[in-house]
C-alpha atoms as an extended CHARMM CRD file, in Angstrom:
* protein
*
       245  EXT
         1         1  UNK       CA              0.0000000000        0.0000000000        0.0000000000  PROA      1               0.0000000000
         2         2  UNK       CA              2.8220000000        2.4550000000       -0.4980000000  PROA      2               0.0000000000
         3         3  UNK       CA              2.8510000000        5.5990000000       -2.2810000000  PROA      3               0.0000000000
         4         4  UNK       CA              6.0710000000        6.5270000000       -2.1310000000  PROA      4               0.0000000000
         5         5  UNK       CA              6.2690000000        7.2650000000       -5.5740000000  PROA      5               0.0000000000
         6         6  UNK       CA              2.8670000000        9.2210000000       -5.7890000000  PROA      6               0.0000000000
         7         7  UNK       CA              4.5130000000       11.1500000000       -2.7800000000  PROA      7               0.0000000000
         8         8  UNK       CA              7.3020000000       12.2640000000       -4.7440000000  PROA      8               0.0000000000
         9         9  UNK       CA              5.6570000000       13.3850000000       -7.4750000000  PROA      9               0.0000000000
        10        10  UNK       CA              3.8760000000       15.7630000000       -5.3190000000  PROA      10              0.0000000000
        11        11  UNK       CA              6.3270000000       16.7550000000       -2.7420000000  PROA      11              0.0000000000
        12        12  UNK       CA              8.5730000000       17.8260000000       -5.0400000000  PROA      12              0.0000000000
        13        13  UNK       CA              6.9230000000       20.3740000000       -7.8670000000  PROA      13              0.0000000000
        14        14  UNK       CA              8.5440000000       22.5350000000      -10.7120000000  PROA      14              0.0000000000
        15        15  UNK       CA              5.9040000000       25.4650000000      -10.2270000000  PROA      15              0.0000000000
        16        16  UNK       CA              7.2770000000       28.3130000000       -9.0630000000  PROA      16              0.0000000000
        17        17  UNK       CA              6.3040000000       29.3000000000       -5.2540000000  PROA      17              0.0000000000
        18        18  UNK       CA              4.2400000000       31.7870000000       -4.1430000000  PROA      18              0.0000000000
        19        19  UNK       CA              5.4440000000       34.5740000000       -1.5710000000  PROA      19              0.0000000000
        20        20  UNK       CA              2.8900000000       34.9440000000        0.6400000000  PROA      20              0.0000000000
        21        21  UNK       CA              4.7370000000       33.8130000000        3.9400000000  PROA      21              0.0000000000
        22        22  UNK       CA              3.0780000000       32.0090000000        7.0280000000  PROA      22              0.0000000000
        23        23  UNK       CA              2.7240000000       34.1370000000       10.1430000000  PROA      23              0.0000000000
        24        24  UNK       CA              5.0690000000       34.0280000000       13.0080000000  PROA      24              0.0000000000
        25        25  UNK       CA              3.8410000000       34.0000000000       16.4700000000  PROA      25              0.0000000000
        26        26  UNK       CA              5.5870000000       37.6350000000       16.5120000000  PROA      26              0.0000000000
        27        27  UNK       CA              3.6270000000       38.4480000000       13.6580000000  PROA      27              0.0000000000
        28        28  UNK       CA              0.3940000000       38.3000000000       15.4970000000  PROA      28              0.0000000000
        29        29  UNK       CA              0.5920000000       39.7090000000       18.7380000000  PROA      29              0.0000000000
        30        30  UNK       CA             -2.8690000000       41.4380000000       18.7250000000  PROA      30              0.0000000000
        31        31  UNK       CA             -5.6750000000       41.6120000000       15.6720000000  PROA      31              0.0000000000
        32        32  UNK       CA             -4.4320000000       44.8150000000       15.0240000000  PROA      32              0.0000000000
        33        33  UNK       CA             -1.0510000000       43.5740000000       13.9680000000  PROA      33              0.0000000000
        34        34  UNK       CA             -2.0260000000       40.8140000000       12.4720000000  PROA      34              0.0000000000
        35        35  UNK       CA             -4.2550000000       42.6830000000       10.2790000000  PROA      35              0.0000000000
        36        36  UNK       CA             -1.9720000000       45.7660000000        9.3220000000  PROA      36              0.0000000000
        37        37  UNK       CA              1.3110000000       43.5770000000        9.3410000000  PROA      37              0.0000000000
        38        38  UNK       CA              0.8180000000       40.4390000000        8.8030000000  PROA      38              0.0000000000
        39        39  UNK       CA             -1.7430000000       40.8750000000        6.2210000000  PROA      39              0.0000000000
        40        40  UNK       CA             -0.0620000000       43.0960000000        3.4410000000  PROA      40              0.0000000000
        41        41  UNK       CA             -0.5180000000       40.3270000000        0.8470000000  PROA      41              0.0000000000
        42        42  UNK       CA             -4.4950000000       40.2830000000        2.3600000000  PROA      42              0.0000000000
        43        43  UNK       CA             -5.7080000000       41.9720000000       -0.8570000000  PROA      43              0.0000000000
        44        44  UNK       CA             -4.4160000000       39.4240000000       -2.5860000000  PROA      44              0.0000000000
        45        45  UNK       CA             -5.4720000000       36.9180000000       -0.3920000000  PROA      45              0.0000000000
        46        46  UNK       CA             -9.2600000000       37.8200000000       -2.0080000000  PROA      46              0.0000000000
        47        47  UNK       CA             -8.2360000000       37.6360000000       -4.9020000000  PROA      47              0.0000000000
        48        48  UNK       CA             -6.8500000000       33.7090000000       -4.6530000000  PROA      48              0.0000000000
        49        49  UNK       CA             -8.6800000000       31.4130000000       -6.6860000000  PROA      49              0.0000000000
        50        50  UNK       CA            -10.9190000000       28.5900000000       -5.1240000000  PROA      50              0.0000000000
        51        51  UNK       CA             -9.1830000000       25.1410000000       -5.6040000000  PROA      51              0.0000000000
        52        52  UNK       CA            -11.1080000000       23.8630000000       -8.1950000000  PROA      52              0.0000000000
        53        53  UNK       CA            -13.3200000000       20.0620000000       -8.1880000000  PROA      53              0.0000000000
        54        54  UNK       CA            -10.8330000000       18.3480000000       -9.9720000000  PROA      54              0.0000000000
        55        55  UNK       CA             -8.0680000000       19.4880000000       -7.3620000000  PROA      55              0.0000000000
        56        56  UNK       CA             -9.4520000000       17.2520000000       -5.0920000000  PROA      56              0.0000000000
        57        57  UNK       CA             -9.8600000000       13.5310000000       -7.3250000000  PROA      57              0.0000000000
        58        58  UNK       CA             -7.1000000000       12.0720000000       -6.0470000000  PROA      58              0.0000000000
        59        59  UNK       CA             -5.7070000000        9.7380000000       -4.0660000000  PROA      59              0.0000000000
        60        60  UNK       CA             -5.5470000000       11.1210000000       -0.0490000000  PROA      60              0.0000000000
        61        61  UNK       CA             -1.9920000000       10.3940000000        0.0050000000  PROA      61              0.0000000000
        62        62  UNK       CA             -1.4960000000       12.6230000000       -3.0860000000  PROA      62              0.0000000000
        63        63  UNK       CA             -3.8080000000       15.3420000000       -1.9060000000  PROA      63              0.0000000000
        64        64  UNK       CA             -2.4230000000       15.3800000000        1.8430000000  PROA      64              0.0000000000
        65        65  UNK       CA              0.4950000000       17.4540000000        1.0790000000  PROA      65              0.0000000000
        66        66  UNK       CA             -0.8490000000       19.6010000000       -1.9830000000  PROA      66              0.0000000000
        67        67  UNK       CA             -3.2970000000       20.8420000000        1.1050000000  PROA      67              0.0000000000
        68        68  UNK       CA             -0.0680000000       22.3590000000        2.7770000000  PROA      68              0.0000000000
        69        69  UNK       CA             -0.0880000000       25.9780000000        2.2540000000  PROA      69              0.0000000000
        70        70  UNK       CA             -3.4340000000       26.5010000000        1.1780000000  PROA      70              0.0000000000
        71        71  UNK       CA             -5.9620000000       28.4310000000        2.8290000000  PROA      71              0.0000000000
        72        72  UNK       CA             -9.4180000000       27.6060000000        4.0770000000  PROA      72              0.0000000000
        73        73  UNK       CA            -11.9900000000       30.7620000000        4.1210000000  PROA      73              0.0000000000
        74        74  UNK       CA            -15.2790000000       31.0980000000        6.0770000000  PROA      74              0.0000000000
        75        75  UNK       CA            -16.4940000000       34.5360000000        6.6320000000  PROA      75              0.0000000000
        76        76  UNK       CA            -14.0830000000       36.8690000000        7.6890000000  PROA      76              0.0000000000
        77        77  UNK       CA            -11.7460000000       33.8910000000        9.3260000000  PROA      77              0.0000000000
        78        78  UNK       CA             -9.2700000000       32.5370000000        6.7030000000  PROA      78              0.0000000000
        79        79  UNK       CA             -6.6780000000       29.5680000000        8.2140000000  PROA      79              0.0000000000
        80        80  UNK       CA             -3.4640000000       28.6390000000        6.7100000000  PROA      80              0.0000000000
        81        81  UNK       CA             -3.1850000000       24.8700000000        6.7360000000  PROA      81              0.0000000000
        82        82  UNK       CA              0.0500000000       23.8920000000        8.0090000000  PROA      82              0.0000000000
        83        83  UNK       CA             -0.5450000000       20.0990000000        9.2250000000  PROA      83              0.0000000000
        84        84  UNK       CA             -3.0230000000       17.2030000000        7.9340000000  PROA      84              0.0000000000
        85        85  UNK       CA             -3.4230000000       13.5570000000        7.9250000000  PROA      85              0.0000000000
        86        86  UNK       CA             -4.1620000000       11.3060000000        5.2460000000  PROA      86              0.0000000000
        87        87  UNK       CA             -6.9500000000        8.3780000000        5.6180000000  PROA      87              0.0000000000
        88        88  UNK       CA             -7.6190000000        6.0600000000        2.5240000000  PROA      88              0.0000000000
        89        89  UNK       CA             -9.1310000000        2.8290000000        1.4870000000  PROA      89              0.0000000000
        90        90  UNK       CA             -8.5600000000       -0.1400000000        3.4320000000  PROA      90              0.0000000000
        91        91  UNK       CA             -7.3040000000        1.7790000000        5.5750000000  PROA      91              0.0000000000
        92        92  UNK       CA             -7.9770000000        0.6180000000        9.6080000000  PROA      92              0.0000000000
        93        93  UNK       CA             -7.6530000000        4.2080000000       10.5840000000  PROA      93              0.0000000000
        94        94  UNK       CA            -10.0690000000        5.3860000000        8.4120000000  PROA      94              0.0000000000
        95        95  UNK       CA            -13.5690000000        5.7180000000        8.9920000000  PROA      95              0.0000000000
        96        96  UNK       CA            -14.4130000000        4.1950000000        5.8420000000  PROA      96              0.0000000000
        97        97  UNK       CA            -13.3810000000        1.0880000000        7.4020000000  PROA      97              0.0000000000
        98        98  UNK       CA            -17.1640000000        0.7120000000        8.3340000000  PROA      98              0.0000000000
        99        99  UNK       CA            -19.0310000000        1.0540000000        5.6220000000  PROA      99              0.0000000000
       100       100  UNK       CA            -21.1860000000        3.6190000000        4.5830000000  PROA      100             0.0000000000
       101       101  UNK       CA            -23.4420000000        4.6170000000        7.3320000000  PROA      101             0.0000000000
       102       102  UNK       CA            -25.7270000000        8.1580000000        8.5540000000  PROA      102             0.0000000000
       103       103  UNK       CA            -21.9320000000        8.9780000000        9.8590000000  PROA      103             0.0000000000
       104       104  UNK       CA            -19.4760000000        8.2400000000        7.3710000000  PROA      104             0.0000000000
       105       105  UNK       CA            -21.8240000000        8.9410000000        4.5260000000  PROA      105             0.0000000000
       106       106  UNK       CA            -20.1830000000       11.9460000000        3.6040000000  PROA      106             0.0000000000
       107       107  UNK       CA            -16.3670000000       10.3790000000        2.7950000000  PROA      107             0.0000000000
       108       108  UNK       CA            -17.2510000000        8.0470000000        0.1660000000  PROA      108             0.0000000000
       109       109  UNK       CA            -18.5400000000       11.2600000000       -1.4910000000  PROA      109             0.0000000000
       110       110  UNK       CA            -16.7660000000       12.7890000000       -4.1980000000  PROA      110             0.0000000000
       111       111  UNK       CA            -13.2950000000       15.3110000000       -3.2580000000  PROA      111             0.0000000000
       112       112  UNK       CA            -13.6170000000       18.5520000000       -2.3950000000  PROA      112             0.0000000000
       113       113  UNK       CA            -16.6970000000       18.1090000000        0.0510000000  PROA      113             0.0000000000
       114       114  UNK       CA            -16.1140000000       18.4510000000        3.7650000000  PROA      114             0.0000000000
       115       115  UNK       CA            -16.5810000000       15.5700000000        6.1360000000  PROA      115             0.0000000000
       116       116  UNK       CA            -17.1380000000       17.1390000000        9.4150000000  PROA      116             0.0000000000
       117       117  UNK       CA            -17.3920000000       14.1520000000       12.3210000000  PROA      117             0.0000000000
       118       118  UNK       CA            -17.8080000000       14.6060000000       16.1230000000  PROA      118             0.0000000000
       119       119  UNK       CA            -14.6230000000       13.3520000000       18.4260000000  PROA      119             0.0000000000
       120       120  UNK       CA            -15.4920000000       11.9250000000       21.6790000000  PROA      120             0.0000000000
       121       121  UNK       CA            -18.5380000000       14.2300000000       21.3300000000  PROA      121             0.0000000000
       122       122  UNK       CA            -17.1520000000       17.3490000000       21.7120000000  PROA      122             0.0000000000
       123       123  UNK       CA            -14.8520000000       18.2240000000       18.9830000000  PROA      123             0.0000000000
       124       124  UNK       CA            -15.5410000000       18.8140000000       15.6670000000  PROA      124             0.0000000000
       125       125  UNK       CA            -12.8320000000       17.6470000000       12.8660000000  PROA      125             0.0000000000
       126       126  UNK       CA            -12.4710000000       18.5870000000        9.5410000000  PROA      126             0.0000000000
       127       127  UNK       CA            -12.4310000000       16.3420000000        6.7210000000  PROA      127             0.0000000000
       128       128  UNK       CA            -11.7210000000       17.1720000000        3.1390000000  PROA      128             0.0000000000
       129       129  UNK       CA            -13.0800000000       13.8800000000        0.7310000000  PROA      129             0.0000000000
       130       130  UNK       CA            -10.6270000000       13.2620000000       -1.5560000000  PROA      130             0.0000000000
       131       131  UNK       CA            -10.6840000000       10.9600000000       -4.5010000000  PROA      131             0.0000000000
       132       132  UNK       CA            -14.1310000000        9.9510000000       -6.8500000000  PROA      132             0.0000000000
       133       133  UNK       CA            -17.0440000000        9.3530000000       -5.2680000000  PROA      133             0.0000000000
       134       134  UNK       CA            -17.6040000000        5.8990000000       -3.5720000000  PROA      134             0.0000000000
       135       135  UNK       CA            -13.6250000000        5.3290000000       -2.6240000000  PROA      135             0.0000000000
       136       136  UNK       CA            -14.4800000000        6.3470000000        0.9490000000  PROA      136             0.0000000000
       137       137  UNK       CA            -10.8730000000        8.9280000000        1.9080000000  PROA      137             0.0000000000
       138       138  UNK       CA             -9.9770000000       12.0600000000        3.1150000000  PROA      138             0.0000000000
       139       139  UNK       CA             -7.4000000000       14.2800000000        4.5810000000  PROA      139             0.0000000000
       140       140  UNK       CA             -7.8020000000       15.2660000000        8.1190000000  PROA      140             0.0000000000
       141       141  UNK       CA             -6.8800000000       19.3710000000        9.2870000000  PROA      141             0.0000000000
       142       142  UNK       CA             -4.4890000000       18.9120000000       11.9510000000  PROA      142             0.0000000000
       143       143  UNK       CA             -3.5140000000       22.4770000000       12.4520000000  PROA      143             0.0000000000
       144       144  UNK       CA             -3.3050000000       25.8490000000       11.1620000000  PROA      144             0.0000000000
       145       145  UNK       CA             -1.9510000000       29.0620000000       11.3990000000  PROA      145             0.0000000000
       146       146  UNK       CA             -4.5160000000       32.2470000000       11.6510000000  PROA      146             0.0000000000
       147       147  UNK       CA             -4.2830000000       34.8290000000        8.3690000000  PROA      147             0.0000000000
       148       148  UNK       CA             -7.3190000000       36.7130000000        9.1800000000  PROA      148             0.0000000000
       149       149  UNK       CA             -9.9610000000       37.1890000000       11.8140000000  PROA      149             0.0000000000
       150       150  UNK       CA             -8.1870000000       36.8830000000       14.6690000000  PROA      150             0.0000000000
       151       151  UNK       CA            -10.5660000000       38.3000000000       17.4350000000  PROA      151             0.0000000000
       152       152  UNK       CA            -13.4920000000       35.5310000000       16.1980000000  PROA      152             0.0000000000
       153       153  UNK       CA            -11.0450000000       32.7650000000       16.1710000000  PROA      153             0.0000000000
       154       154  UNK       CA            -10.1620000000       33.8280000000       19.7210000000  PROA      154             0.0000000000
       155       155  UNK       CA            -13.9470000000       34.2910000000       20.3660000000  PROA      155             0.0000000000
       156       156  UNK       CA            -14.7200000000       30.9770000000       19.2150000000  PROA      156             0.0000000000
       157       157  UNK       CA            -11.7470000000       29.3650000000       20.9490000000  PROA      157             0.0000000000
       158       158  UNK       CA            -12.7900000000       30.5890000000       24.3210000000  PROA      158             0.0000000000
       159       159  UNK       CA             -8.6070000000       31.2980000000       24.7670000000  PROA      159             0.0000000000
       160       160  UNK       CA             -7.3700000000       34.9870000000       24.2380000000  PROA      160             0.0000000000
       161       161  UNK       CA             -3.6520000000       33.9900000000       22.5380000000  PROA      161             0.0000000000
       162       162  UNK       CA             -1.9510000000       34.4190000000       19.8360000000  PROA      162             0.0000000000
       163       163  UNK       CA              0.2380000000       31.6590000000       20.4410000000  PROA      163             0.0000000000
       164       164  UNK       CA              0.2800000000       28.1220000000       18.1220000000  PROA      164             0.0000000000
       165       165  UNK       CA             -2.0400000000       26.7370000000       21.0060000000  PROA      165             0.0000000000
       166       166  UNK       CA             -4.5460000000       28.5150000000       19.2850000000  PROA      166             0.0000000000
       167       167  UNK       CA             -4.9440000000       26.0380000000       16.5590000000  PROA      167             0.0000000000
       168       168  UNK       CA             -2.5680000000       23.1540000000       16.8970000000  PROA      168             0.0000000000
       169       169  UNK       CA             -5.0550000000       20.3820000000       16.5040000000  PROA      169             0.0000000000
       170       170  UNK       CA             -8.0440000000       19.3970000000       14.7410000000  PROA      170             0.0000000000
       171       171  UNK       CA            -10.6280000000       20.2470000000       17.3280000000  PROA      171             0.0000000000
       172       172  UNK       CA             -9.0720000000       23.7600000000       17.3010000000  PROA      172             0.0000000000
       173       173  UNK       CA             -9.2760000000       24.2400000000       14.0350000000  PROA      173             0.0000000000
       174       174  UNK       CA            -13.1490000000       22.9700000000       13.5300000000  PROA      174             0.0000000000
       175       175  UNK       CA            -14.1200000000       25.1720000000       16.6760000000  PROA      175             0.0000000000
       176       176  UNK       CA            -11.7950000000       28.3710000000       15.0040000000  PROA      176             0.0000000000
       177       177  UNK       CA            -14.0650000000       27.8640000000       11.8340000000  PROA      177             0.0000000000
       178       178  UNK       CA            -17.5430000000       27.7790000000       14.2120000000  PROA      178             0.0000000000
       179       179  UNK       CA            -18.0260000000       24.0370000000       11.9940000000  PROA      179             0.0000000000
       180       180  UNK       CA            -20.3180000000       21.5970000000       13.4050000000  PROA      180             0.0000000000
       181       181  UNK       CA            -21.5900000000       17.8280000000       11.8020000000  PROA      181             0.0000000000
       182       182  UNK       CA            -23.9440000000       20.3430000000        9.6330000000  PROA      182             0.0000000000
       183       183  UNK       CA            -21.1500000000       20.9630000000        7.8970000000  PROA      183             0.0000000000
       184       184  UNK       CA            -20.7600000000       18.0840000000        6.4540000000  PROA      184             0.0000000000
       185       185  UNK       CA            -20.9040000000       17.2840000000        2.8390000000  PROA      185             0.0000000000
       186       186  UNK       CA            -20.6730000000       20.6480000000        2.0260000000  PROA      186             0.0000000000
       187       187  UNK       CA            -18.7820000000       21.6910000000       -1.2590000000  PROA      187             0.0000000000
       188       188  UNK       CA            -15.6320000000       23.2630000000       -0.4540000000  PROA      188             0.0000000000
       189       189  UNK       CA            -14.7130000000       24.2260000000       -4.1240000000  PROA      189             0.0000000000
       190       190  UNK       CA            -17.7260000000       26.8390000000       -4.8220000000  PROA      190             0.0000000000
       191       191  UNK       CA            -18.1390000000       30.6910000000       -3.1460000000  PROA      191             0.0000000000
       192       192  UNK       CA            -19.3670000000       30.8180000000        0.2350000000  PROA      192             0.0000000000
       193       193  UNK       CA            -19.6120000000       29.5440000000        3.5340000000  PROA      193             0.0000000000
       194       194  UNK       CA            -16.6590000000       27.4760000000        3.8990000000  PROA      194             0.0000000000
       195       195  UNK       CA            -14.1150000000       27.0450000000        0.8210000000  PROA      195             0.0000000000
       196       196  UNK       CA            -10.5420000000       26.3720000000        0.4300000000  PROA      196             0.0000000000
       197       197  UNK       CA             -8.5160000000       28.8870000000       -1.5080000000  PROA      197             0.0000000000
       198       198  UNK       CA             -5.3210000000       28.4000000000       -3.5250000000  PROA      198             0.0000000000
       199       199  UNK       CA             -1.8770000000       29.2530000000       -1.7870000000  PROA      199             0.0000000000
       200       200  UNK       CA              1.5370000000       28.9160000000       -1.2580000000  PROA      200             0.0000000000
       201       201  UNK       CA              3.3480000000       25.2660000000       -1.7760000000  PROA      201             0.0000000000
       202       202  UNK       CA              5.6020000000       25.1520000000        1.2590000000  PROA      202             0.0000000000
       203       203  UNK       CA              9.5160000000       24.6260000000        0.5070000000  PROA      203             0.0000000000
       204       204  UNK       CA             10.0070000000       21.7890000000        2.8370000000  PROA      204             0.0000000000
       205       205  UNK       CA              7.9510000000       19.8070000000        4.6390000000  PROA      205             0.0000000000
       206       206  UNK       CA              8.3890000000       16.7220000000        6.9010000000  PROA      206             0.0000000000
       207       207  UNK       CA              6.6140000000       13.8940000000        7.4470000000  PROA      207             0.0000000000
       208       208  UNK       CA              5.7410000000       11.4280000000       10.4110000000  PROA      208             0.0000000000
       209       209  UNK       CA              2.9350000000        8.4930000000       11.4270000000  PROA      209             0.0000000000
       210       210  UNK       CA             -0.3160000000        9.7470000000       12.4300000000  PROA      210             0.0000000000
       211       211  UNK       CA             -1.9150000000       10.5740000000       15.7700000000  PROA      211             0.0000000000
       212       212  UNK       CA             -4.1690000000        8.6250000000       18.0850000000  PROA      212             0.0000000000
       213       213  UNK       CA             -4.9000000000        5.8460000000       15.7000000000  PROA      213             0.0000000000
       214       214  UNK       CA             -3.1080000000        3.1800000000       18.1590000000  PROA      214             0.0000000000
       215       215  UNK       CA             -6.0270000000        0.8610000000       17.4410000000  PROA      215             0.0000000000
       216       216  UNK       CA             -5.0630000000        0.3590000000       13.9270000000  PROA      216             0.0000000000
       217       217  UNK       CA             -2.7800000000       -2.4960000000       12.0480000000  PROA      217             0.0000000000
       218       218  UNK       CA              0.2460000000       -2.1630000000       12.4790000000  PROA      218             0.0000000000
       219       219  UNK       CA              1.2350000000       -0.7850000000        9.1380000000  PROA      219             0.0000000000
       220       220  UNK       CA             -1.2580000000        1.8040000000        9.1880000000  PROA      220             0.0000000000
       221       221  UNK       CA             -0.3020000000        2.9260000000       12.7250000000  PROA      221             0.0000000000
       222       222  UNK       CA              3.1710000000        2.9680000000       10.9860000000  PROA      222             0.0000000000
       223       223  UNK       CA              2.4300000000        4.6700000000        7.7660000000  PROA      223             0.0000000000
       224       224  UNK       CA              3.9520000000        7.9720000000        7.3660000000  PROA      224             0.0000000000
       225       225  UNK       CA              1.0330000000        9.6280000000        6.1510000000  PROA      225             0.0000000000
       226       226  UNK       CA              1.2270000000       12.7710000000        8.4490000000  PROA      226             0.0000000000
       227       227  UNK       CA              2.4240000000       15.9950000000        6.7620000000  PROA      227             0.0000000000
       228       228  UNK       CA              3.3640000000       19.6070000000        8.2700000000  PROA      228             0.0000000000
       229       229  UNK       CA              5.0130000000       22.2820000000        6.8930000000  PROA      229             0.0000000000
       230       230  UNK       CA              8.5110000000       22.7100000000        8.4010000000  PROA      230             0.0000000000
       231       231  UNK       CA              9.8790000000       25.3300000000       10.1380000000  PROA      231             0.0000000000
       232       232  UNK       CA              6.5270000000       26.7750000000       11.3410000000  PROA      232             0.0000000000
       233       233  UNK       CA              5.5870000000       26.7730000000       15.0070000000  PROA      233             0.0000000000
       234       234  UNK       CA              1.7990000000       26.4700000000       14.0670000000  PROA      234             0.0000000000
       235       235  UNK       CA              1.8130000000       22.1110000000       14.4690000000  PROA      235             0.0000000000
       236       236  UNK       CA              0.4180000000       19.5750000000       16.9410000000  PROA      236             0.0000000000
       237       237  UNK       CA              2.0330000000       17.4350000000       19.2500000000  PROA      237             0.0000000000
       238       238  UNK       CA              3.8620000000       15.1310000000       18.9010000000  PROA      238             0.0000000000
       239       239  UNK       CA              6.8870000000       16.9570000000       16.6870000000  PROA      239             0.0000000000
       240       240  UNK       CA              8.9680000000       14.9650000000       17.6110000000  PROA      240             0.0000000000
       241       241  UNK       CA              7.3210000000       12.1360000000       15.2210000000  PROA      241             0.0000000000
       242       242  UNK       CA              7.9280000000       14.6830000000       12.2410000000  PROA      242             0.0000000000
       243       243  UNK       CA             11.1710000000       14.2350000000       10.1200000000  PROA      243             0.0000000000
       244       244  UNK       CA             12.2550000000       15.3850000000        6.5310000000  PROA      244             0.0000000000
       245       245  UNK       CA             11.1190000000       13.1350000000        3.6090000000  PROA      245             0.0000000000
């Protein structure tokens, strides 16, 4: 079930990249800053296209790390994703492990829809399908850094920081966005509500097994199909899991 090859292709890309740098903890010290300094590329920000359907039909493991660096939008809070999770077919980790059912309905949809599920009833994470309808995958948010909207993220957090605690973890990041289970299925490729914008492919990343999935096989616990962005404070624990490709 490796990808290695697929993973290469991907992690290593001719385009040219995008200067539109992800926020230090420095860079955000109150909304004010973070709006008049770490926002001058924020007119530009609007102007970013919206990842497109086809973006999204392919392989989880392919689309994991094309998510790095791009930018999910709802309202006036847009999120720079900095660390997700891949979950694909036969996979023991992934939900689609049980079928299709009221709950996991939503992942053997077709990419680019959100799959929003509860976490020990509390937490809500965020999903994005990936691949053609029926495969039943998806790419888990991890963590992200704040762009814009600061004060509502805060709000919504119920913490008053501007520190990577903020929204180093998938729970965070669901309650930062105000998502709930209503959320899911919902097209993230079309204007408003909640929508994924294109952005910056990182220079490096790293790579490391997933979180919390100590129920699994073996080689799925294993896998290395965790991705962050290097060099940015704005991860989950564990880091220490992460290394270079």
């Amino acid at each position: 079930m490796k990808r290695s090859r697929q993973f290469k292709r991907v992690a290593v890309s001719p385009k040219p990249k995008k200067s539109i740098p992800i926020p230090t903890a420095d860079q955000i010290r109150s909304s004010r800053r973070l709006e008049a300094d770490a926002n001058p590329p924020q007119l530009s920000l609007h102007k970013l296209p919206i990842l497109p359907f086809s973006f999204f039909q392919i392989d989880s493991l392919d689309l994991a790390p094309r998510l790095l660096g791009k930018f999910l939008k709802r309202d006036e809070v847009i999120l720079q994703i900095t660390e997700v999770e891949a979950y694909r077919p036969n996979d023991s980790a992934c939900h689609g492990r049980f079928g299709i059912t009221a709950r996991t309905a939503p992942v053997f949809g077709a990419g680019g829809h959100a799959y929003v599920y509860l976490c020990y009833g509390l937490h809500s994470m965020l999903n994005v399908v990936a691949d053609k309808e029926g495969v039943g995958a998806a790419v888990l948010i991890r963590s992200c850094a704040p762009i814009s909207g600061i004060e509502i993220i805060q709000q919504r957090r119920g913490q008053k920081t501007d520190k990577p605690v903020l929204l180093s973890g998938p729970g965070k990041v669901g309650q930062a966005l105000g998502l709930s289970t209503e959320w899911s299925n919902h097209p993230l490729f079309t204007a408003g509500g909640l929508e994924i914008l294109d952005g910056p492919e990182p220079e490096k990343i790293l790579v490391g097994p997933r979180v919390g999935i100590d129920y699994a096989l073996p080689e799925h616990v294993n896998a290395l199909w965790r991705f962050a962005i290097a060099g940015t404070p704005w991860i989950s624990a564990p880091k220490s899991t992460l290394r270079p490709p």
